[in-house]
Tab-separated table of N, CA, C and O in Angstrom:
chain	number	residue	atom	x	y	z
A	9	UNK	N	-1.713	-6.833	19.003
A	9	UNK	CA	-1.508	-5.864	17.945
A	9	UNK	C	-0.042	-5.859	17.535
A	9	UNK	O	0.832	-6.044	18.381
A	10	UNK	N	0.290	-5.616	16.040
A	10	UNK	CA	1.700	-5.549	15.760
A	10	UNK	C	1.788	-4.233	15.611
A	10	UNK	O	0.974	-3.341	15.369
A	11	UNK	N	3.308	-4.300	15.864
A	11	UNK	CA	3.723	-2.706	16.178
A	11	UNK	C	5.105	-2.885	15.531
A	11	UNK	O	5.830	-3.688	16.117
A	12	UNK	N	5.677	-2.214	14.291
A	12	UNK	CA	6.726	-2.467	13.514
A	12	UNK	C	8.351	-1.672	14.343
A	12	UNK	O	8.706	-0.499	14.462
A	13	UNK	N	8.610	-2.211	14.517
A	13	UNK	CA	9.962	-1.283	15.413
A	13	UNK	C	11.549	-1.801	14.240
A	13	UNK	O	12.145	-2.854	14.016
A	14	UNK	N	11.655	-0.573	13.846
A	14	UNK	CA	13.082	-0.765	13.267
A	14	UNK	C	14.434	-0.766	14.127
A	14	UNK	O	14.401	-0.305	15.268
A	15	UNK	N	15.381	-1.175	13.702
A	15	UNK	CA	16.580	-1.611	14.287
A	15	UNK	C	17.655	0.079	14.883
A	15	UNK	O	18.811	0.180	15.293
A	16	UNK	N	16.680	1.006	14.674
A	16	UNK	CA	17.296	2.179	15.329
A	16	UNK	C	15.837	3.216	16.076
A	16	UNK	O	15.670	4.435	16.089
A	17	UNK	N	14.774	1.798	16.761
A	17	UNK	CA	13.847	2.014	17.307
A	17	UNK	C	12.756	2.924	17.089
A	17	UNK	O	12.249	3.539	18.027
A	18	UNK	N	12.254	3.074	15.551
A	18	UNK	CA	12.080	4.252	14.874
A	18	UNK	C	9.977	3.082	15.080
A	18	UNK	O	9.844	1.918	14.704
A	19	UNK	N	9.375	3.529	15.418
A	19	UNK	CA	7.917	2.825	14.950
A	19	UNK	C	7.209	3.166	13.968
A	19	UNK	O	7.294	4.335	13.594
A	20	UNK	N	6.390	2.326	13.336
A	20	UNK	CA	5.850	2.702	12.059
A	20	UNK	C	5.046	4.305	12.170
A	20	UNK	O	5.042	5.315	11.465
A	21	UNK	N	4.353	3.866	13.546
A	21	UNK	CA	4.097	5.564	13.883
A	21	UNK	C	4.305	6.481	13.872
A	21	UNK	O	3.883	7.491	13.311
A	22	UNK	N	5.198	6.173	14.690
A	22	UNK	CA	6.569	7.681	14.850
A	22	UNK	C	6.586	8.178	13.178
A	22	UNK	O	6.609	9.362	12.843
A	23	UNK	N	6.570	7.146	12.320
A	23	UNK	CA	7.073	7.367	11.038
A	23	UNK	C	6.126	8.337	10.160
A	23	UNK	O	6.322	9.334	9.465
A	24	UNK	N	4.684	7.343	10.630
A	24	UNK	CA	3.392	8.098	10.303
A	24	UNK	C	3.268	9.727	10.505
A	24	UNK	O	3.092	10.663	9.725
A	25	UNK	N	3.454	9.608	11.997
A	25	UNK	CA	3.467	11.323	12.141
A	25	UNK	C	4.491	12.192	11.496
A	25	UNK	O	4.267	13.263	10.932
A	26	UNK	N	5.599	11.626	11.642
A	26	UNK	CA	6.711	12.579	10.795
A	26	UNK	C	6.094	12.717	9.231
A	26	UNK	O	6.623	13.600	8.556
A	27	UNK	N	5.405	12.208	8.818
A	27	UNK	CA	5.330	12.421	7.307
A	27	UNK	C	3.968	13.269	7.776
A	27	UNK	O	4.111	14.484	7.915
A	28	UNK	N	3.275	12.959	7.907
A	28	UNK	CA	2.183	14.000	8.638
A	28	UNK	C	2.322	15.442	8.736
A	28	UNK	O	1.577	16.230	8.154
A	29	UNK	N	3.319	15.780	9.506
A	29	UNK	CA	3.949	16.502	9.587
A	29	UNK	C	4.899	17.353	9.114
A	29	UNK	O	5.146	18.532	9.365
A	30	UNK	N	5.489	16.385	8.234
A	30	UNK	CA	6.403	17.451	6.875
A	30	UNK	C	5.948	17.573	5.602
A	30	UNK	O	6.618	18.071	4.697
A	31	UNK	N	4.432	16.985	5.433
A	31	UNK	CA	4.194	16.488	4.180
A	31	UNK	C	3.348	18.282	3.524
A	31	UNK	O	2.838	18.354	2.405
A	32	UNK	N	3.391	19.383	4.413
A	32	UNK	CA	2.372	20.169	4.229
A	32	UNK	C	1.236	20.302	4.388
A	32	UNK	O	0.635	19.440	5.029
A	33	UNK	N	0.259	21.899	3.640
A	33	UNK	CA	-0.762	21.591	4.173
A	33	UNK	C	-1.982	20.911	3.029
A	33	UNK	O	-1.866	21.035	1.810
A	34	UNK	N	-3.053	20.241	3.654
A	34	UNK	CA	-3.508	19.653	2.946
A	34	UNK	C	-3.926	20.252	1.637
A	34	UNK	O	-4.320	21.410	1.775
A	35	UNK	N	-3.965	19.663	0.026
A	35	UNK	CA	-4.309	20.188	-0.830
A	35	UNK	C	-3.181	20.718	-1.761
A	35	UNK	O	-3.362	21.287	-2.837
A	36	UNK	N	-1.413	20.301	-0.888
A	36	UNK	CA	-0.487	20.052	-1.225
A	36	UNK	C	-0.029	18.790	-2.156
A	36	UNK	O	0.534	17.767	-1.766
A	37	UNK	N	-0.304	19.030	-3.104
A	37	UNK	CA	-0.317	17.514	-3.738
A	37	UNK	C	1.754	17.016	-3.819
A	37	UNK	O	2.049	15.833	-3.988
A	38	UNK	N	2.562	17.791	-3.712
A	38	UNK	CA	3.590	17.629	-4.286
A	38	UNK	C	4.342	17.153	-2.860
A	38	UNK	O	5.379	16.493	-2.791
A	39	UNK	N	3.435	17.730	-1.593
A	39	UNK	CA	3.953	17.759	-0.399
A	39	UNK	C	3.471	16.357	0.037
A	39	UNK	O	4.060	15.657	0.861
A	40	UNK	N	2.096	15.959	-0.744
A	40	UNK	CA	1.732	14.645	-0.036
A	40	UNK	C	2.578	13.748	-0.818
A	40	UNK	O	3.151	12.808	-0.267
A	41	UNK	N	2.699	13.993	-2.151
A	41	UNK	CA	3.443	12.837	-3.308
A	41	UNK	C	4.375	12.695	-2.142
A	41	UNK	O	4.125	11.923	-1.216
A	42	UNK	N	5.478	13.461	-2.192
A	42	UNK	CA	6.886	13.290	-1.173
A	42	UNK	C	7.029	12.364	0.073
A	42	UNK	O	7.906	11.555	0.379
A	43	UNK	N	5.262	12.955	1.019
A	43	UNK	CA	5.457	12.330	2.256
A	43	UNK	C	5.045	10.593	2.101
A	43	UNK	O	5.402	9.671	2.834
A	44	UNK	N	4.279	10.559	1.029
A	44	UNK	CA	3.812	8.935	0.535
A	44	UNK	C	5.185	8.290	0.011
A	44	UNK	O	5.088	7.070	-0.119
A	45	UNK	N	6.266	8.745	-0.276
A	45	UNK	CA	7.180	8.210	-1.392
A	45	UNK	C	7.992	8.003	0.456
A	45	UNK	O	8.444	6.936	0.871
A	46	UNK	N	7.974	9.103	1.120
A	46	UNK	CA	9.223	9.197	2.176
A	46	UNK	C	8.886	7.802	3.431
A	46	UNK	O	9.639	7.097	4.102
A	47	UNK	N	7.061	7.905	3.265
A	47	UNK	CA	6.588	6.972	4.204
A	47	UNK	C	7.063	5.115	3.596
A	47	UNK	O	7.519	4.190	4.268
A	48	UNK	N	6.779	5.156	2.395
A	48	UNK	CA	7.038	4.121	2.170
A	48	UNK	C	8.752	3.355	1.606
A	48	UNK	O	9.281	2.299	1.259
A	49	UNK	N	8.972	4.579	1.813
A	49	UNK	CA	10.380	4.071	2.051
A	49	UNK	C	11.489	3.837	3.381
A	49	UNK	O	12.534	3.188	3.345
A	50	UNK	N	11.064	4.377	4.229
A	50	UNK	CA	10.951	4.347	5.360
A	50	UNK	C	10.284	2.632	5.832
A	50	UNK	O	11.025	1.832	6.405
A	51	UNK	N	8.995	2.324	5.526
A	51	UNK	CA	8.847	1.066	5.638
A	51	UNK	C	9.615	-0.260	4.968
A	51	UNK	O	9.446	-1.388	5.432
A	52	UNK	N	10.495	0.017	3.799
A	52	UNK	CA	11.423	-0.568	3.159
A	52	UNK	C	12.321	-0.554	3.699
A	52	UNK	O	12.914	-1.633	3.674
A	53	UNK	N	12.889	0.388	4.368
A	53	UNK	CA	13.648	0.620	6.099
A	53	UNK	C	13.126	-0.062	6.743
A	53	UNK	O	13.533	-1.150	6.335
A	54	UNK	N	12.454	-0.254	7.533
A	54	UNK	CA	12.242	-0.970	8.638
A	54	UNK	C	11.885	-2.236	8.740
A	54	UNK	O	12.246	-2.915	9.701
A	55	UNK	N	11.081	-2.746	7.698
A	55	UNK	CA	10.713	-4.432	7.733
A	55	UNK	C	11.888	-5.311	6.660
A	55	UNK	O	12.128	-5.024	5.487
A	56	UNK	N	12.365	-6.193	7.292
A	56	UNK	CA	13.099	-7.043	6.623
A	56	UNK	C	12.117	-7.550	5.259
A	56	UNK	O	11.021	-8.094	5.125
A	57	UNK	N	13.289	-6.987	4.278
A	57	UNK	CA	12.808	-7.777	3.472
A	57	UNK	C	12.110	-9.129	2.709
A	57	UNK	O	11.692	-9.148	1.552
A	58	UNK	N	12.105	-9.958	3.425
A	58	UNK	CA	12.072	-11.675	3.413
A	58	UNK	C	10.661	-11.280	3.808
A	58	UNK	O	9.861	-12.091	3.341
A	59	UNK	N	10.012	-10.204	4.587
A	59	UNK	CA	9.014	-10.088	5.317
A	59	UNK	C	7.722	-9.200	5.146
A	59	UNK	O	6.659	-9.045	5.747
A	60	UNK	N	8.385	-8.662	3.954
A	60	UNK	CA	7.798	-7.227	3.351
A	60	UNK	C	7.310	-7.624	1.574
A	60	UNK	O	8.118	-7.858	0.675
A	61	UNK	N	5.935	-7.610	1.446
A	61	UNK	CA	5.773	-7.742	0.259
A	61	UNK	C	5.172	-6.105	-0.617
A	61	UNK	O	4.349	-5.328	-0.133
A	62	UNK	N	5.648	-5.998	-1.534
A	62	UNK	CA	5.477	-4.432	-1.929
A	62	UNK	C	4.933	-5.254	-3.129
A	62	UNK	O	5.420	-6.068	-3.914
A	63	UNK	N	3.468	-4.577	-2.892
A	63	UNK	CA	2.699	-5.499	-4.033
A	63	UNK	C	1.505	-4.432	-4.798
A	63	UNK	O	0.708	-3.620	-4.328
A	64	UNK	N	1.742	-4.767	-5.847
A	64	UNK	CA	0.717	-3.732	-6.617
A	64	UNK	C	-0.858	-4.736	-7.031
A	64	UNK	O	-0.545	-5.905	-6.805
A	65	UNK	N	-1.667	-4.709	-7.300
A	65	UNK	CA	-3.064	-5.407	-7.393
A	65	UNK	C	-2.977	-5.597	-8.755
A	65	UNK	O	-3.655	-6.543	-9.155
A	66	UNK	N	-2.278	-4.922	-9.697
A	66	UNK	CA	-2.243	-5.441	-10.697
A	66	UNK	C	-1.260	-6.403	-11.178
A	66	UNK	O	-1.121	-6.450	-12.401
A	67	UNK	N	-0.821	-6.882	-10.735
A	67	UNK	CA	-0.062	-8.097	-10.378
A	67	UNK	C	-0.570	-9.090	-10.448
A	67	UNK	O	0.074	-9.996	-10.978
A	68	UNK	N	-2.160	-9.419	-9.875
A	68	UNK	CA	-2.500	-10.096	-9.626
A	68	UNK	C	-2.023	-11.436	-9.130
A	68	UNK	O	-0.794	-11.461	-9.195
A	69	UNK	N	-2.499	-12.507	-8.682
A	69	UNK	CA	-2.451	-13.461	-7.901
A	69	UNK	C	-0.675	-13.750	-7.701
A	69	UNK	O	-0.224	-13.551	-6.573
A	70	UNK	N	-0.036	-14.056	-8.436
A	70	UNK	CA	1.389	-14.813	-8.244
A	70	UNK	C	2.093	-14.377	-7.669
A	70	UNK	O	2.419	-15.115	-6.739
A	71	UNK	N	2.872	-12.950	-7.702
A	71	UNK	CA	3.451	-12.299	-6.665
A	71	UNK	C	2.926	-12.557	-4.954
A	71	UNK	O	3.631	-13.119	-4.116
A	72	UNK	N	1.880	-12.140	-4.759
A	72	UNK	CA	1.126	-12.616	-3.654
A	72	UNK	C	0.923	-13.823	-2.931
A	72	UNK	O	0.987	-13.926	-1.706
A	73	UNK	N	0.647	-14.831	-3.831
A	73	UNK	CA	0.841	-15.961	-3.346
A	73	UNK	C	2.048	-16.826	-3.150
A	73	UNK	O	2.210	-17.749	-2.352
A	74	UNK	N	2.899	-16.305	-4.093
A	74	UNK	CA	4.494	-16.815	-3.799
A	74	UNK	C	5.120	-16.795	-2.618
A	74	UNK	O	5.682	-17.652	-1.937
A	75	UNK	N	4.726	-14.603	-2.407
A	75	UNK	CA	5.409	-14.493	-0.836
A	75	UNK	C	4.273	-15.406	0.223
A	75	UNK	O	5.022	-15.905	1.063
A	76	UNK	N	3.412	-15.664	0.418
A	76	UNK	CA	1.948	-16.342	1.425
A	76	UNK	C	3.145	-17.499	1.074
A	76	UNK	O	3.961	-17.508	1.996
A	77	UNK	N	3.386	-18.193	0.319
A	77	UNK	CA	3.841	-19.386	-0.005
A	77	UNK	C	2.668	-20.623	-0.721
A	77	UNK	O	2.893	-21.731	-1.210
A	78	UNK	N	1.654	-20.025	-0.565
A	78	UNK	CA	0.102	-20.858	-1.122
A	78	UNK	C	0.208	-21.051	-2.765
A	78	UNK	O	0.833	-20.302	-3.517
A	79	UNK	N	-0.509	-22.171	-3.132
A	79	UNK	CA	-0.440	-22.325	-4.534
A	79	UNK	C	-1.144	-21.163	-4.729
A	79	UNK	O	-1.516	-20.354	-3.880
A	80	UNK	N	-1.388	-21.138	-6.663
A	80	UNK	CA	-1.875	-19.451	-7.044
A	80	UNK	C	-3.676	-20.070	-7.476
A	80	UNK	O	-4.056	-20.958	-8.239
A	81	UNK	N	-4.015	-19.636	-7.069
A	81	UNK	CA	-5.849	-20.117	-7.662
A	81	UNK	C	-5.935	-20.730	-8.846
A	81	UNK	O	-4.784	-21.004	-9.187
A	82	UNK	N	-6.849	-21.154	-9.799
A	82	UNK	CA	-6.827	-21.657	-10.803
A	82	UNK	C	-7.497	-20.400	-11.802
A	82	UNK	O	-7.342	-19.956	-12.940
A	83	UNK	N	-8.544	-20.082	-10.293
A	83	UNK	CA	-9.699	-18.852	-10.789
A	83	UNK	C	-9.216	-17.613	-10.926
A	83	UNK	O	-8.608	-17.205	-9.937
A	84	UNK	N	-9.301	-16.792	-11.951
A	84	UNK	CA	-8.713	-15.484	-12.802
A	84	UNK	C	-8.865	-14.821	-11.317
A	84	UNK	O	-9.734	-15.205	-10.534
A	85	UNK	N	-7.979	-13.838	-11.025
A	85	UNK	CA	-7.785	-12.671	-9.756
A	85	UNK	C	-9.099	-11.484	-10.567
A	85	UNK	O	-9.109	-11.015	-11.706
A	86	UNK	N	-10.249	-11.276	-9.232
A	86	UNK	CA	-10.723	-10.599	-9.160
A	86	UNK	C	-10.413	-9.359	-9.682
A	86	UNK	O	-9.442	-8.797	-9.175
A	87	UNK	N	-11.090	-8.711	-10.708
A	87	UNK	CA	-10.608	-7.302	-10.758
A	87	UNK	C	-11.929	-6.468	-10.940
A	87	UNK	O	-12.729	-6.444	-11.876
A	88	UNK	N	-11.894	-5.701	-9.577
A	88	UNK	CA	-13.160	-4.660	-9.586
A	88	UNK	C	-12.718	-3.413	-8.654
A	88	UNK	O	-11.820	-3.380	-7.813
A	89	UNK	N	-13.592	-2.425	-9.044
A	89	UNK	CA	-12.980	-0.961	-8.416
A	89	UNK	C	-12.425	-0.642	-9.642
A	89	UNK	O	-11.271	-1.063	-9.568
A	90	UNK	N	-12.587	-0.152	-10.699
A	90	UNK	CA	-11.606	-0.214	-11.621
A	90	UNK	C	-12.680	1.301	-11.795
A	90	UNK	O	-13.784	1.575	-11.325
A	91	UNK	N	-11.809	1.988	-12.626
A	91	UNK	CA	-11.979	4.008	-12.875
A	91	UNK	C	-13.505	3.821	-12.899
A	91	UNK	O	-14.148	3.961	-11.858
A	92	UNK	N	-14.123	3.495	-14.110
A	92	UNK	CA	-15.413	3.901	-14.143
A	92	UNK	C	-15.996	3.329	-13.304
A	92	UNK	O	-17.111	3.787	-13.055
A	93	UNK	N	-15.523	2.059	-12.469
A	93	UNK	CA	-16.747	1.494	-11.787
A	93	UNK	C	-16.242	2.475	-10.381
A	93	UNK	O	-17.202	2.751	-9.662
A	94	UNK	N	-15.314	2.859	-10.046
A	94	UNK	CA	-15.452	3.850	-9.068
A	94	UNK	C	-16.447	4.993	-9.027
A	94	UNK	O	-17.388	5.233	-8.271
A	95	UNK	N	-15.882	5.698	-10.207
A	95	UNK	CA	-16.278	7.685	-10.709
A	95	UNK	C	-18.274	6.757	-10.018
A	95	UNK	O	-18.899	7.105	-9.017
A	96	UNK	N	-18.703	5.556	-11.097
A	96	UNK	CA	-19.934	5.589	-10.724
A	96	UNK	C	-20.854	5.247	-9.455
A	96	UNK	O	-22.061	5.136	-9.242
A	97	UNK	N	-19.150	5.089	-8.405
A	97	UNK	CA	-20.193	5.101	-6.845
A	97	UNK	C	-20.139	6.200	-6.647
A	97	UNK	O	-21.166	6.711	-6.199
A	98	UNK	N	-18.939	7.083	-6.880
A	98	UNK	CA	-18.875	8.854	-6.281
A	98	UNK	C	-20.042	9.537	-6.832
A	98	UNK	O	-20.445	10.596	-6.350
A	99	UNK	N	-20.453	9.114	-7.568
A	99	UNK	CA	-21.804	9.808	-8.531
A	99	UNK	C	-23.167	9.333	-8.012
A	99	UNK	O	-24.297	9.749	-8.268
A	100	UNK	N	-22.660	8.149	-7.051
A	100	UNK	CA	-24.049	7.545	-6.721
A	100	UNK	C	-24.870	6.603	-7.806
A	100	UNK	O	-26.075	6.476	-7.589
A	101	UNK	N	-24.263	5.882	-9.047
A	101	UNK	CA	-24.887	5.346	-9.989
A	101	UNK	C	-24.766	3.694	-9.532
A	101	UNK	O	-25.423	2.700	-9.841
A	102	UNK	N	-23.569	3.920	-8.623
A	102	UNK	CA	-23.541	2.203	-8.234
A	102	UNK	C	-24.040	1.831	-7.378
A	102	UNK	O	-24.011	0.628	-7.120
């Protein structure tokens, strides 16, 4: 198992719970925005960059495969899960 340890021995865990923990109580949306923004910066802290890909899905393939180092597919990047095709599993239509 990997276990991320920063250079002032801080673990991704440790990190986890602290945001856990300061982020409020649930249903706090402004408290979770914060602890998501604090968590992931914190991981921008701790993993060397060279090592850390901060990747959005809409990006699709090139970003991704650049850092992998793999050529990029030929075949268009999958795109599914998208709003309505979600709302229609929460609804039970999918």
């Amino acid at each position: 198992m990997f276990s991320a340890i920063s250079s002032s021995g801080v673990s991704l865990g440790e990190i986890r719970i602290k945001c856990e923990t300061e982020r409020g109580s649930p249903g706090d949306e402004a408290g979770l925005a914060q602890a998501f923004v604090a968590h992931n910066e914190a991981v921008k802290a701790t993993i060397p960059a060279e090592r850390l890909l901060v990747y959005e899905i809409k990006d699709g393939w090139e970003p991704l495969c650049a850092f992998l180092d793999v050529p990029t597919p030929t075949e268009a990047f999958p795109r599914t899960n998208d709003r309505s095709e979600f709302w229609d599993l929460v609804q039970g239509k999918g």
